[in-house]
Amino acid sequence: AQTVTQSQPEMSVQEAETVTLSCTYDTSESDYYLFWYKQPPSRQMILVIRQEAYKQQNATENRFSVNFQKAAKSFSLKISDSQLGDAAMYFCAYRSAEGVSGTYKYIFGTGTRLKVLA
Amino acid sequence: NAGVMQNPRHLVRRRGQEARLRCSPMKGHSHVYWYRQLPEEGLKFMVYLQKENIIDESGMPKERFSAEFPKEGPSILRIQQVVRGDSAAYFCASSPPSYEQYFGPGTRLTVT
């Protein structure tokens, strides 16, 4: 069975600095997707970035980028030029390959709380 | 295209009552997922549905909890005879046949 591990319950970063959140996963599949979601105090889950396992190039969305190491099963999120609005819980998620009848399974990590210091 | 809708946003029930949570997926999305989040904890998968079918309910408690996604209308998560331990935020997410999930704003259930 697939698992997703976020080993950092909490991280802090100074405003305008860079921070990296770690995520590792375990799977025997070769085709899958990985995501980072952000959950601010409003509790709305917001998709931050997506990575397809078959792509070697790391995904980037503005100040957010990932370091995807498929062989190591590692998927870290880098936030550059951190802003106060980046303070939130961040969840790493794995989506399995397509199963029977076009179904998918999503597995979430336990989250990392990011604090941004002014 | 409206996002995933959940209602009510807040629900208060006394112990022993029934709680009914609704989720309307985004237009064109045929997959619905329900998650539970306890305070200061991550998301726990409960159930995965397609129209009129339960695909995976491995995260659902065996008793008191049920879910449906009828051909017409929203997906419903029903909790019968609620207990204090059911107090949590319940999130619904939907997705098209491929790609990522989109989350609703959640329903915060409080059992008094």
JSON list of C-alpha atoms in Angstrom, two decimals:
[
{"chain": "A", "resi": 1, "resn": "ALA", "atom": "CA", "xyz": [0.00, 0.00, 0.00]},
{"chain": "A", "resi": 2, "resn": "GLN", "atom": "CA", "xyz": [1.12, 3.51, -0.69]},
{"chain": "A", "resi": 3, "resn": "THR", "atom": "CA", "xyz": [2.14, 5.84, 2.12]},
{"chain": "A", "resi": 4, "resn": "VAL", "atom": "CA", "xyz": [3.01, 9.52, 2.35]},
{"chain": "A", "resi": 5, "resn": "THR", "atom": "CA", "xyz": [5.25, 10.86, 5.10]},
{"chain": "A", "resi": 6, "resn": "GLN", "atom": "CA", "xyz": [5.81, 14.44, 6.17]},
{"chain": "A", "resi": 7, "resn": "SER", "atom": "CA", "xyz": [8.41, 14.33, 8.90]},
{"chain": "A", "resi": 8, "resn": "GLN", "atom": "CA", "xyz": [8.31, 18.02, 9.82]},
{"chain": "A", "resi": 9, "resn": "PRO", "atom": "CA", "xyz": [5.24, 18.84, 11.94]},
{"chain": "A", "resi": 10, "resn": "GLU", "atom": "CA", "xyz": [6.20, 22.51, 12.04]},
{"chain": "A", "resi": 11, "resn": "MET", "atom": "CA", "xyz": [8.59, 24.84, 10.24]},
{"chain": "A", "resi": 12, "resn": "SER", "atom": "CA", "xyz": [9.37, 28.53, 10.56]},
{"chain": "A", "resi": 13, "resn": "VAL", "atom": "CA", "xyz": [10.77, 30.95, 8.02]},
{"chain": "A", "resi": 14, "resn": "GLN", "atom": "CA", "xyz": [11.63, 34.61, 8.07]},
{"chain": "A", "resi": 15, "resn": "GLU", "atom": "CA", "xyz": [9.66, 36.80, 5.69]},
{"chain": "A", "resi": 16, "resn": "ALA", "atom": "CA", "xyz": [11.36, 37.06, 2.27]},
{"chain": "A", "resi": 17, "resn": "GLU", "atom": "CA", "xyz": [13.50, 33.99, 2.97]},
{"chain": "A", "resi": 18, "resn": "THR", "atom": "CA", "xyz": [13.28, 30.54, 1.39]},
{"chain": "A", "resi": 19, "resn": "VAL", "atom": "CA", "xyz": [11.96, 27.41, 3.07]},
{"chain": "A", "resi": 20, "resn": "THR", "atom": "CA", "xyz": [11.76, 23.78, 1.98]},
{"chain": "A", "resi": 21, "resn": "LEU", "atom": "CA", "xyz": [9.10, 21.35, 3.18]},
{"chain": "A", "resi": 22, "resn": "SER", "atom": "CA", "xyz": [9.88, 17.64, 2.95]},
{"chain": "A", "resi": 23, "resn": "CYS", "atom": "CA", "xyz": [7.70, 14.79, 1.74]},
{"chain": "A", "resi": 24, "resn": "THR", "atom": "CA", "xyz": [8.56, 11.18, 1.06]},
{"chain": "A", "resi": 25, "resn": "TYR", "atom": "CA", "xyz": [6.30, 8.48, -0.25]},
{"chain": "A", "resi": 26, "resn": "ASP", "atom": "CA", "xyz": [6.32, 4.79, -0.85]},
{"chain": "A", "resi": 27, "resn": "THR", "atom": "CA", "xyz": [4.79, 3.07, -3.85]},
{"chain": "A", "resi": 28, "resn": "SER", "atom": "CA", "xyz": [5.39, 0.24, -6.24]},
{"chain": "A", "resi": 29, "resn": "GLU", "atom": "CA", "xyz": [3.65, 2.07, -9.08]},
{"chain": "A", "resi": 30, "resn": "SER", "atom": "CA", "xyz": [5.53, 3.83, -11.84]},
{"chain": "A", "resi": 31, "resn": "ASP", "atom": "CA", "xyz": [2.75, 6.12, -12.99]},
{"chain": "A", "resi": 32, "resn": "TYR", "atom": "CA", "xyz": [1.27, 8.49, -10.42]},
{"chain": "A", "resi": 33, "resn": "TYR", "atom": "CA", "xyz": [0.78, 12.15, -9.50]},
{"chain": "A", "resi": 34, "resn": "LEU", "atom": "CA", "xyz": [2.00, 14.15, -6.54]},
{"chain": "A", "resi": 35, "resn": "PHE", "atom": "CA", "xyz": [0.49, 17.33, -5.14]},
{"chain": "A", "resi": 36, "resn": "TRP", "atom": "CA", "xyz": [1.05, 19.96, -2.51]},
{"chain": "A", "resi": 37, "resn": "TYR", "atom": "CA", "xyz": [-2.03, 21.51, -0.93]},
{"chain": "A", "resi": 38, "resn": "LYS", "atom": "CA", "xyz": [-2.17, 24.54, 1.34]},
{"chain": "A", "resi": 39, "resn": "GLN", "atom": "CA", "xyz": [-4.69, 24.93, 4.14]},
{"chain": "A", "resi": 40, "resn": "PRO", "atom": "CA", "xyz": [-4.74, 28.46, 5.60]},
{"chain": "A", "resi": 41, "resn": "PRO", "atom": "CA", "xyz": [-6.62, 29.33, 8.80]},
{"chain": "A", "resi": 42, "resn": "SER", "atom": "CA", "xyz": [-9.82, 29.54, 6.75]},
{"chain": "A", "resi": 43, "resn": "ARG", "atom": "CA", "xyz": [-9.41, 25.74, 6.35]},
{"chain": "A", "resi": 44, "resn": "GLN", "atom": "CA", "xyz": [-10.09, 25.86, 2.61]},
{"chain": "A", "resi": 45, "resn": "MET", "atom": "CA", "xyz": [-7.79, 23.39, 0.88]},
{"chain": "A", "resi": 46, "resn": "ILE", "atom": "CA", "xyz": [-5.97, 25.05, -2.00]},
{"chain": "A", "resi": 47, "resn": "LEU", "atom": "CA", "xyz": [-3.93, 23.25, -4.62]},
{"chain": "A", "resi": 48, "resn": "VAL", "atom": "CA", "xyz": [-0.42, 24.71, -4.74]},
{"chain": "A", "resi": 49, "resn": "ILE", "atom": "CA", "xyz": [1.42, 22.59, -7.27]},
{"chain": "A", "resi": 50, "resn": "ARG", "atom": "CA", "xyz": [1.21, 19.31, -9.18]},
{"chain": "A", "resi": 51, "resn": "GLN", "atom": "CA", "xyz": [3.87, 16.93, -10.48]},
{"chain": "A", "resi": 52, "resn": "GLU", "atom": "CA", "xyz": [3.41, 14.05, -12.90]},
{"chain": "A", "resi": 53, "resn": "ALA", "atom": "CA", "xyz": [5.71, 11.14, -12.12]},
{"chain": "A", "resi": 54, "resn": "TYR", "atom": "CA", "xyz": [6.56, 10.58, -15.78]},
{"chain": "A", "resi": 55, "resn": "LYS", "atom": "CA", "xyz": [7.94, 14.11, -16.09]},
{"chain": "A", "resi": 56, "resn": "GLN", "atom": "CA", "xyz": [11.56, 14.60, -15.14]},
{"chain": "A", "resi": 57, "resn": "GLN", "atom": "CA", "xyz": [11.26, 18.37, -15.06]},
{"chain": "A", "resi": 58, "resn": "ASN", "atom": "CA", "xyz": [10.36, 19.80, -11.66]},
{"chain": "A", "resi": 59, "resn": "ALA", "atom": "CA", "xyz": [7.08, 21.71, -11.52]},
{"chain": "A", "resi": 60, "resn": "THR", "atom": "CA", "xyz": [7.12, 25.43, -10.78]},
{"chain": "A", "resi": 61, "resn": "GLU", "atom": "CA", "xyz": [4.32, 27.85, -9.95]},
{"chain": "A", "resi": 62, "resn": "ASN", "atom": "CA", "xyz": [5.57, 31.37, -9.33]},
{"chain": "A", "resi": 63, "resn": "ARG", "atom": "CA", "xyz": [7.33, 31.31, -5.94]},
{"chain": "A", "resi": 64, "resn": "PHE", "atom": "CA", "xyz": [6.58, 27.63, -5.41]},
{"chain": "A", "resi": 65, "resn": "SER", "atom": "CA", "xyz": [8.71, 24.85, -6.87]},
{"chain": "A", "resi": 66, "resn": "VAL", "atom": "CA", "xyz": [9.29, 21.20, -6.17]},
{"chain": "A", "resi": 67, "resn": "ASN", "atom": "CA", "xyz": [12.31, 18.96, -6.06]},
{"chain": "A", "resi": 68, "resn": "PHE", "atom": "CA", "xyz": [11.04, 15.63, -7.36]},
{"chain": "A", "resi": 69, "resn": "GLN", "atom": "CA", "xyz": [13.43, 12.73, -6.90]},
{"chain": "A", "resi": 70, "resn": "LYS", "atom": "CA", "xyz": [11.62, 9.69, -8.27]},
{"chain": "A", "resi": 71, "resn": "ALA", "atom": "CA", "xyz": [14.26, 7.12, -7.39]},
{"chain": "A", "resi": 72, "resn": "ALA", "atom": "CA", "xyz": [14.46, 8.41, -3.84]},
{"chain": "A", "resi": 73, "resn": "LYS", "atom": "CA", "xyz": [10.66, 8.82, -3.67]},
{"chain": "A", "resi": 74, "resn": "SER", "atom": "CA", "xyz": [11.05, 12.33, -2.43]},
{"chain": "A", "resi": 75, "resn": "PHE", "atom": "CA", "xyz": [8.89, 15.35, -3.28]},
{"chain": "A", "resi": 76, "resn": "SER", "atom": "CA", "xyz": [9.87, 18.51, -1.43]},
{"chain": "A", "resi": 77, "resn": "LEU", "atom": "CA", "xyz": [8.27, 21.94, -1.80]},
{"chain": "A", "resi": 78, "resn": "LYS", "atom": "CA", "xyz": [10.37, 25.07, -1.93]},
{"chain": "A", "resi": 79, "resn": "ILE", "atom": "CA", "xyz": [8.80, 28.42, -1.17]},
{"chain": "A", "resi": 80, "resn": "SER", "atom": "CA", "xyz": [10.90, 31.38, -2.23]},
{"chain": "A", "resi": 81, "resn": "ASP", "atom": "CA", "xyz": [10.52, 34.96, -0.99]},
{"chain": "A", "resi": 82, "resn": "SER", "atom": "CA", "xyz": [8.17, 33.81, 1.76]},
{"chain": "A", "resi": 83, "resn": "GLN", "atom": "CA", "xyz": [5.22, 36.05, 2.52]},
{"chain": "A", "resi": 84, "resn": "LEU", "atom": "CA", "xyz": [3.01, 36.33, 5.58]},
{"chain": "A", "resi": 85, "resn": "GLY", "atom": "CA", "xyz": [0.16, 34.91, 3.52]},
{"chain": "A", "resi": 86, "resn": "ASP", "atom": "CA", "xyz": [2.10, 31.69, 3.05]},
{"chain": "A", "resi": 87, "resn": "ALA", "atom": "CA", "xyz": [1.51, 30.78, 6.69]},
{"chain": "A", "resi": 88, "resn": "ALA", "atom": "CA", "xyz": [-0.65, 27.65, 6.62]},
{"chain": "A", "resi": 89, "resn": "MET", "atom": "CA", "xyz": [-0.69, 23.88, 6.91]},
{"chain": "A", "resi": 90, "resn": "TYR", "atom": "CA", "xyz": [0.84, 22.23, 3.89]},
{"chain": "A", "resi": 91, "resn": "PHE", "atom": "CA", "xyz": [-0.18, 18.74, 2.85]},
{"chain": "A", "resi": 92, "resn": "CYS", "atom": "CA", "xyz": [1.64, 16.48, 0.46]},
{"chain": "A", "resi": 93, "resn": "ALA", "atom": "CA", "xyz": [-0.62, 14.10, -1.47]},
{"chain": "A", "resi": 94, "resn": "TYR", "atom": "CA", "xyz": [-0.18, 11.08, -3.74]},
{"chain": "A", "resi": 95, "resn": "ARG", "atom": "CA", "xyz": [-2.63, 10.00, -6.43]},
{"chain": "A", "resi": 96, "resn": "SER", "atom": "CA", "xyz": [-2.39, 6.47, -7.62]},
{"chain": "A", "resi": 97, "resn": "ALA", "atom": "CA", "xyz": [-2.41, 5.26, -11.18]},
{"chain": "A", "resi": 98, "resn": "GLU", "atom": "CA", "xyz": [-5.80, 4.70, -12.74]},
{"chain": "A", "resi": 99, "resn": "GLY", "atom": "CA", "xyz": [-7.54, 1.70, -11.32]},
{"chain": "A", "resi": 100, "resn": "VAL", "atom": "CA", "xyz": [-10.62, -0.22, -12.28]},
{"chain": "A", "resi": 101, "resn": "SER", "atom": "CA", "xyz": [-13.31, 1.86, -14.03]},
{"chain": "A", "resi": 102, "resn": "GLY", "atom": "CA", "xyz": [-11.10, 4.94, -14.09]},
{"chain": "A", "resi": 103, "resn": "THR", "atom": "CA", "xyz": [-10.87, 5.23, -10.33]},
{"chain": "A", "resi": 104, "resn": "TYR", "atom": "CA", "xyz": [-8.05, 6.80, -8.33]},
{"chain": "A", "resi": 105, "resn": "LYS", "atom": "CA", "xyz": [-6.86, 6.70, -4.78]},
{"chain": "A", "resi": 106, "resn": "TYR", "atom": "CA", "xyz": [-5.51, 9.75, -2.99]},
{"chain": "A", "resi": 107, "resn": "ILE", "atom": "CA", "xyz": [-3.29, 9.56, 0.07]},
{"chain": "A", "resi": 108, "resn": "PHE", "atom": "CA", "xyz": [-2.39, 12.58, 2.18]},
{"chain": "A", "resi": 109, "resn": "GLY", "atom": "CA", "xyz": [0.49, 13.18, 4.52]},
{"chain": "A", "resi": 110, "resn": "THR", "atom": "CA", "xyz": [-0.08, 14.45, 8.05]},
{"chain": "A", "resi": 111, "resn": "GLY", "atom": "CA", "xyz": [0.88, 18.01, 7.18]},
{"chain": "A", "resi": 112, "resn": "THR", "atom": "CA", "xyz": [3.53, 20.59, 8.04]},
{"chain": "A", "resi": 113, "resn": "ARG", "atom": "CA", "xyz": [2.55, 23.81, 9.75]},
{"chain": "A", "resi": 114, "resn": "LEU", "atom": "CA", "xyz": [4.49, 26.71, 8.28]},
{"chain": "A", "resi": 115, "resn": "LYS", "atom": "CA", "xyz": [4.94, 29.87, 10.31]},
{"chain": "A", "resi": 116, "resn": "VAL", "atom": "CA", "xyz": [6.21, 33.01, 8.63]},
{"chain": "A", "resi": 117, "resn": "LEU", "atom": "CA", "xyz": [7.98, 35.47, 10.89]},
{"chain": "A", "resi": 118, "resn": "ALA", "atom": "CA", "xyz": [7.80, 39.19, 10.14]},
{"chain": "B", "resi": 1, "resn": "ASN", "atom": "CA", "xyz": [-17.60, 27.19, -13.22]},
{"chain": "B", "resi": 2, "resn": "ALA", "atom": "CA", "xyz": [-18.57, 27.22, -9.56]},
{"chain": "B", "resi": 3, "resn": "GLY", "atom": "CA", "xyz": [-16.29, 25.40, -7.16]},
{"chain": "B", "resi": 4, "resn": "VAL", "atom": "CA", "xyz": [-17.17, 22.48, -4.95]},
{"chain": "B", "resi": 5, "resn": "MET", "atom": "CA", "xyz": [-20.08, 23.46, -2.74]},
{"chain": "B", "resi": 6, "resn": "GLN", "atom": "CA", "xyz": [-20.69, 22.12, 0.72]},
{"chain": "B", "resi": 7, "resn": "ASN", "atom": "CA", "xyz": [-23.56, 22.85, 3.04]},
{"chain": "B", "resi": 8, "resn": "PRO", "atom": "CA", "xyz": [-24.15, 23.58, 5.69]},
{"chain": "B", "resi": 9, "resn": "ARG", "atom": "CA", "xyz": [-20.85, 25.25, 6.59]},
{"chain": "B", "resi": 10, "resn": "HIS", "atom": "CA", "xyz": [-21.53, 24.80, 10.27]},
{"chain": "B", "resi": 11, "resn": "LEU", "atom": "CA", "xyz": [-23.77, 22.18, 11.82]},
{"chain": "B", "resi": 12, "resn": "VAL", "atom": "CA", "xyz": [-24.59, 21.71, 15.49]},
{"chain": "B", "resi": 13, "resn": "ARG", "atom": "CA", "xyz": [-26.22, 18.50, 16.63]},
{"chain": "B", "resi": 14, "resn": "ARG", "atom": "CA", "xyz": [-27.02, 17.04, 20.02]},
{"chain": "B", "resi": 15, "resn": "ARG", "atom": "CA", "xyz": [-25.78, 13.59, 20.86]},
{"chain": "B", "resi": 16, "resn": "GLY", "atom": "CA", "xyz": [-28.03, 10.97, 19.31]},
{"chain": "B", "resi": 17, "resn": "GLN", "atom": "CA", "xyz": [-29.29, 13.14, 16.45]},
{"chain": "B", "resi": 18, "resn": "GLU", "atom": "CA", "xyz": [-28.53, 12.62, 12.78]},
{"chain": "B", "resi": 19, "resn": "ALA", "atom": "CA", "xyz": [-26.15, 14.80, 10.79]},
{"chain": "B", "resi": 20, "resn": "ARG", "atom": "CA", "xyz": [-26.53, 15.14, 7.05]},
{"chain": "B", "resi": 21, "resn": "LEU", "atom": "CA", "xyz": [-23.75, 16.81, 5.09]},
{"chain": "B", "resi": 22, "resn": "ARG", "atom": "CA", "xyz": [-24.11, 17.74, 1.45]},
{"chain": "B", "resi": 23, "resn": "CYS", "atom": "CA", "xyz": [-21.56, 18.14, -1.29]},
{"chain": "B", "resi": 24, "resn": "SER", "atom": "CA", "xyz": [-22.15, 19.39, -4.82]},
{"chain": "B", "resi": 25, "resn": "PRO", "atom": "CA", "xyz": [-19.13, 18.61, -7.02]},
{"chain": "B", "resi": 26, "resn": "MET", "atom": "CA", "xyz": [-17.82, 20.89, -9.69]},
{"chain": "B", "resi": 27, "resn": "LYS", "atom": "CA", "xyz": [-19.60, 20.66, -13.01]},
{"chain": "B", "resi": 28, "resn": "GLY", "atom": "CA", "xyz": [-18.28, 17.75, -15.03]},
{"chain": "B", "resi": 29, "resn": "HIS", "atom": "CA", "xyz": [-16.70, 16.01, -12.05]},
{"chain": "B", "resi": 30, "resn": "SER", "atom": "CA", "xyz": [-17.90, 12.47, -11.53]},
{"chain": "B", "resi": 31, "resn": "HIS", "atom": "CA", "xyz": [-15.67, 11.49, -8.60]},
{"chain": "B", "resi": 32, "resn": "VAL", "atom": "CA", "xyz": [-16.38, 12.59, -5.03]},
{"chain": "B", "resi": 33, "resn": "TYR", "atom": "CA", "xyz": [-14.24, 12.02, -1.96]},
{"chain": "B", "resi": 34, "resn": "TRP", "atom": "CA", "xyz": [-15.06, 12.65, 1.68]},
{"chain": "B", "resi": 35, "resn": "TYR", "atom": "CA", "xyz": [-12.42, 13.37, 4.33]},
{"chain": "B", "resi": 36, "resn": "ARG", "atom": "CA", "xyz": [-12.53, 14.05, 8.03]},
{"chain": "B", "resi": 37, "resn": "GLN", "atom": "CA", "xyz": [-10.17, 16.41, 9.80]},
{"chain": "B", "resi": 38, "resn": "LEU", "atom": "CA", "xyz": [-9.93, 16.52, 13.57]},
{"chain": "B", "resi": 39, "resn": "PRO", "atom": "CA", "xyz": [-8.50, 19.70, 15.16]},
{"chain": "B", "resi": 40, "resn": "GLU", "atom": "CA", "xyz": [-4.76, 20.07, 14.54]},
{"chain": "B", "resi": 41, "resn": "GLU", "atom": "CA", "xyz": [-4.67, 16.85, 12.53]},
{"chain": "B", "resi": 42, "resn": "GLY", "atom": "CA", "xyz": [-4.41, 15.91, 8.87]},
{"chain": "B", "resi": 43, "resn": "LEU", "atom": "CA", "xyz": [-7.03, 14.67, 6.48]},
{"chain": "B", "resi": 44, "resn": "LYS", "atom": "CA", "xyz": [-8.38, 11.19, 6.98]},
{"chain": "B", "resi": 45, "resn": "PHE", "atom": "CA", "xyz": [-9.89, 9.54, 3.95]},
{"chain": "B", "resi": 46, "resn": "MET", "atom": "CA", "xyz": [-13.40, 8.26, 4.50]},
{"chain": "B", "resi": 47, "resn": "VAL", "atom": "CA", "xyz": [-15.06, 7.29, 1.24]},
{"chain": "B", "resi": 48, "resn": "TYR", "atom": "CA", "xyz": [-14.74, 7.61, -2.52]},
{"chain": "B", "resi": 49, "resn": "LEU", "atom": "CA", "xyz": [-17.81, 7.61, -4.75]},
{"chain": "B", "resi": 50, "resn": "GLN", "atom": "CA", "xyz": [-18.75, 7.84, -8.36]},
{"chain": "B", "resi": 51, "resn": "LYS", "atom": "CA", "xyz": [-22.31, 8.42, -9.51]},
{"chain": "B", "resi": 52, "resn": "GLU", "atom": "CA", "xyz": [-24.49, 5.76, -7.85]},
{"chain": "B", "resi": 53, "resn": "ASN", "atom": "CA", "xyz": [-21.44, 3.73, -6.82]},
{"chain": "B", "resi": 54, "resn": "ILE", "atom": "CA", "xyz": [-19.26, 3.48, -3.77]},
{"chain": "B", "resi": 55, "resn": "ILE", "atom": "CA", "xyz": [-15.74, 2.84, -5.03]},
{"chain": "B", "resi": 56, "resn": "ASP", "atom": "CA", "xyz": [-13.82, 2.71, -1.75]},
{"chain": "B", "resi": 57, "resn": "GLU", "atom": "CA", "xyz": [-15.24, 3.04, 1.75]},
{"chain": "B", "resi": 58, "resn": "SER", "atom": "CA", "xyz": [-12.24, 1.69, 3.60]},
{"chain": "B", "resi": 59, "resn": "GLY", "atom": "CA", "xyz": [-12.01, 4.83, 5.75]},
{"chain": "B", "resi": 60, "resn": "MET", "atom": "CA", "xyz": [-15.61, 4.84, 6.89]},
{"chain": "B", "resi": 61, "resn": "PRO", "atom": "CA", "xyz": [-16.50, 3.67, 10.38]},
{"chain": "B", "resi": 62, "resn": "LYS", "atom": "CA", "xyz": [-18.51, 0.46, 10.08]},
{"chain": "B", "resi": 63, "resn": "GLU", "atom": "CA", "xyz": [-21.47, 1.79, 12.02]},
{"chain": "B", "resi": 64, "resn": "ARG", "atom": "CA", "xyz": [-23.52, 4.99, 11.93]},
{"chain": "B", "resi": 65, "resn": "PHE", "atom": "CA", "xyz": [-21.79, 6.42, 8.83]},
{"chain": "B", "resi": 66, "resn": "SER", "atom": "CA", "xyz": [-23.05, 6.15, 5.28]},
{"chain": "B", "resi": 67, "resn": "ALA", "atom": "CA", "xyz": [-22.52, 7.99, 2.02]},
{"chain": "B", "resi": 68, "resn": "GLU", "atom": "CA", "xyz": [-24.24, 8.21, -1.31]},
{"chain": "B", "resi": 69, "resn": "PHE", "atom": "CA", "xyz": [-23.85, 10.00, -4.61]},
{"chain": "B", "resi": 70, "resn": "PRO", "atom": "CA", "xyz": [-27.11, 9.64, -6.51]},
{"chain": "B", "resi": 71, "resn": "LYS", "atom": "CA", "xyz": [-27.58, 10.05, -10.20]},
{"chain": "B", "resi": 72, "resn": "GLU", "atom": "CA", "xyz": [-29.18, 13.42, -9.58]},
{"chain": "B", "resi": 73, "resn": "GLY", "atom": "CA", "xyz": [-28.34, 15.78, -6.75]},
{"chain": "B", "resi": 74, "resn": "PRO", "atom": "CA", "xyz": [-25.48, 16.21, -4.31]},
{"chain": "B", "resi": 75, "resn": "SER", "atom": "CA", "xyz": [-23.45, 13.62, -2.52]},
{"chain": "B", "resi": 76, "resn": "ILE", "atom": "CA", "xyz": [-24.62, 13.06, 1.03]},
{"chain": "B", "resi": 77, "resn": "LEU", "atom": "CA", "xyz": [-22.58, 11.97, 4.06]},
{"chain": "B", "resi": 78, "resn": "ARG", "atom": "CA", "xyz": [-24.93, 10.80, 6.79]},
{"chain": "B", "resi": 79, "resn": "ILE", "atom": "CA", "xyz": [-23.96, 10.26, 10.40]},
{"chain": "B", "resi": 80, "resn": "GLN", "atom": "CA", "xyz": [-26.59, 8.64, 12.56]},
{"chain": "B", "resi": 81, "resn": "GLN", "atom": "CA", "xyz": [-26.76, 8.92, 16.35]},
{"chain": "B", "resi": 82, "resn": "VAL", "atom": "CA", "xyz": [-23.88, 11.35, 16.53]},
{"chain": "B", "resi": 83, "resn": "VAL", "atom": "CA", "xyz": [-21.45, 11.29, 19.44]},
{"chain": "B", "resi": 84, "resn": "ARG", "atom": "CA", "xyz": [-19.01, 13.92, 20.69]},
{"chain": "B", "resi": 85, "resn": "GLY", "atom": "CA", "xyz": [-16.15, 12.18, 18.93]},
{"chain": "B", "resi": 86, "resn": "ASP", "atom": "CA", "xyz": [-17.80, 12.91, 15.58]},
{"chain": "B", "resi": 87, "resn": "SER", "atom": "CA", "xyz": [-17.09, 16.62, 16.04]},
{"chain": "B", "resi": 88, "resn": "ALA", "atom": "CA", "xyz": [-14.71, 17.53, 13.22]},
{"chain": "B", "resi": 89, "resn": "ALA", "atom": "CA", "xyz": [-14.42, 19.31, 9.91]},
{"chain": "B", "resi": 90, "resn": "TYR", "atom": "CA", "xyz": [-15.69, 17.21, 7.00]},
{"chain": "B", "resi": 91, "resn": "PHE", "atom": "CA", "xyz": [-14.31, 18.01, 3.59]},
{"chain": "B", "resi": 92, "resn": "CYS", "atom": "CA", "xyz": [-15.60, 16.95, 0.24]},
{"chain": "B", "resi": 93, "resn": "ALA", "atom": "CA", "xyz": [-13.43, 16.95, -2.86]},
{"chain": "B", "resi": 94, "resn": "SER", "atom": "CA", "xyz": [-14.29, 16.27, -6.46]},
{"chain": "B", "resi": 95, "resn": "SER", "atom": "CA", "xyz": [-12.26, 15.47, -9.51]},
{"chain": "B", "resi": 96, "resn": "PRO", "atom": "CA", "xyz": [-12.80, 14.76, -13.18]},
{"chain": "B", "resi": 97, "resn": "PRO", "atom": "CA", "xyz": [-11.87, 11.27, -14.42]},
{"chain": "B", "resi": 98, "resn": "SER", "atom": "CA", "xyz": [-8.23, 12.29, -14.26]},
{"chain": "B", "resi": 99, "resn": "TYR", "atom": "CA", "xyz": [-6.10, 14.84, -12.45]},
{"chain": "B", "resi": 100, "resn": "GLU", "atom": "CA", "xyz": [-6.31, 16.60, -9.15]},
{"chain": "B", "resi": 101, "resn": "GLN", "atom": "CA", "xyz": [-9.00, 16.99, -6.52]},
{"chain": "B", "resi": 102, "resn": "TYR", "atom": "CA", "xyz": [-10.72, 20.26, -5.83]},
{"chain": "B", "resi": 103, "resn": "PHE", "atom": "CA", "xyz": [-11.90, 20.78, -2.30]},
{"chain": "B", "resi": 104, "resn": "GLY", "atom": "CA", "xyz": [-15.01, 22.35, -0.88]},
{"chain": "B", "resi": 105, "resn": "PRO", "atom": "CA", "xyz": [-14.88, 24.74, 2.07]},
{"chain": "B", "resi": 106, "resn": "GLY", "atom": "CA", "xyz": [-15.80, 22.01, 4.53]},
{"chain": "B", "resi": 107, "resn": "THR", "atom": "CA", "xyz": [-18.57, 21.50, 7.04]},
{"chain": "B", "resi": 108, "resn": "ARG", "atom": "CA", "xyz": [-17.69, 21.96, 10.67]},
{"chain": "B", "resi": 109, "resn": "LEU", "atom": "CA", "xyz": [-19.78, 19.58, 12.76]},
{"chain": "B", "resi": 110, "resn": "THR", "atom": "CA", "xyz": [-20.14, 20.23, 16.47]},
{"chain": "B", "resi": 111, "resn": "VAL", "atom": "CA", "xyz": [-21.83, 17.66, 18.67]},
{"chain": "B", "resi": 112, "resn": "THR", "atom": "CA", "xyz": [-23.06, 18.97, 21.99]}
]
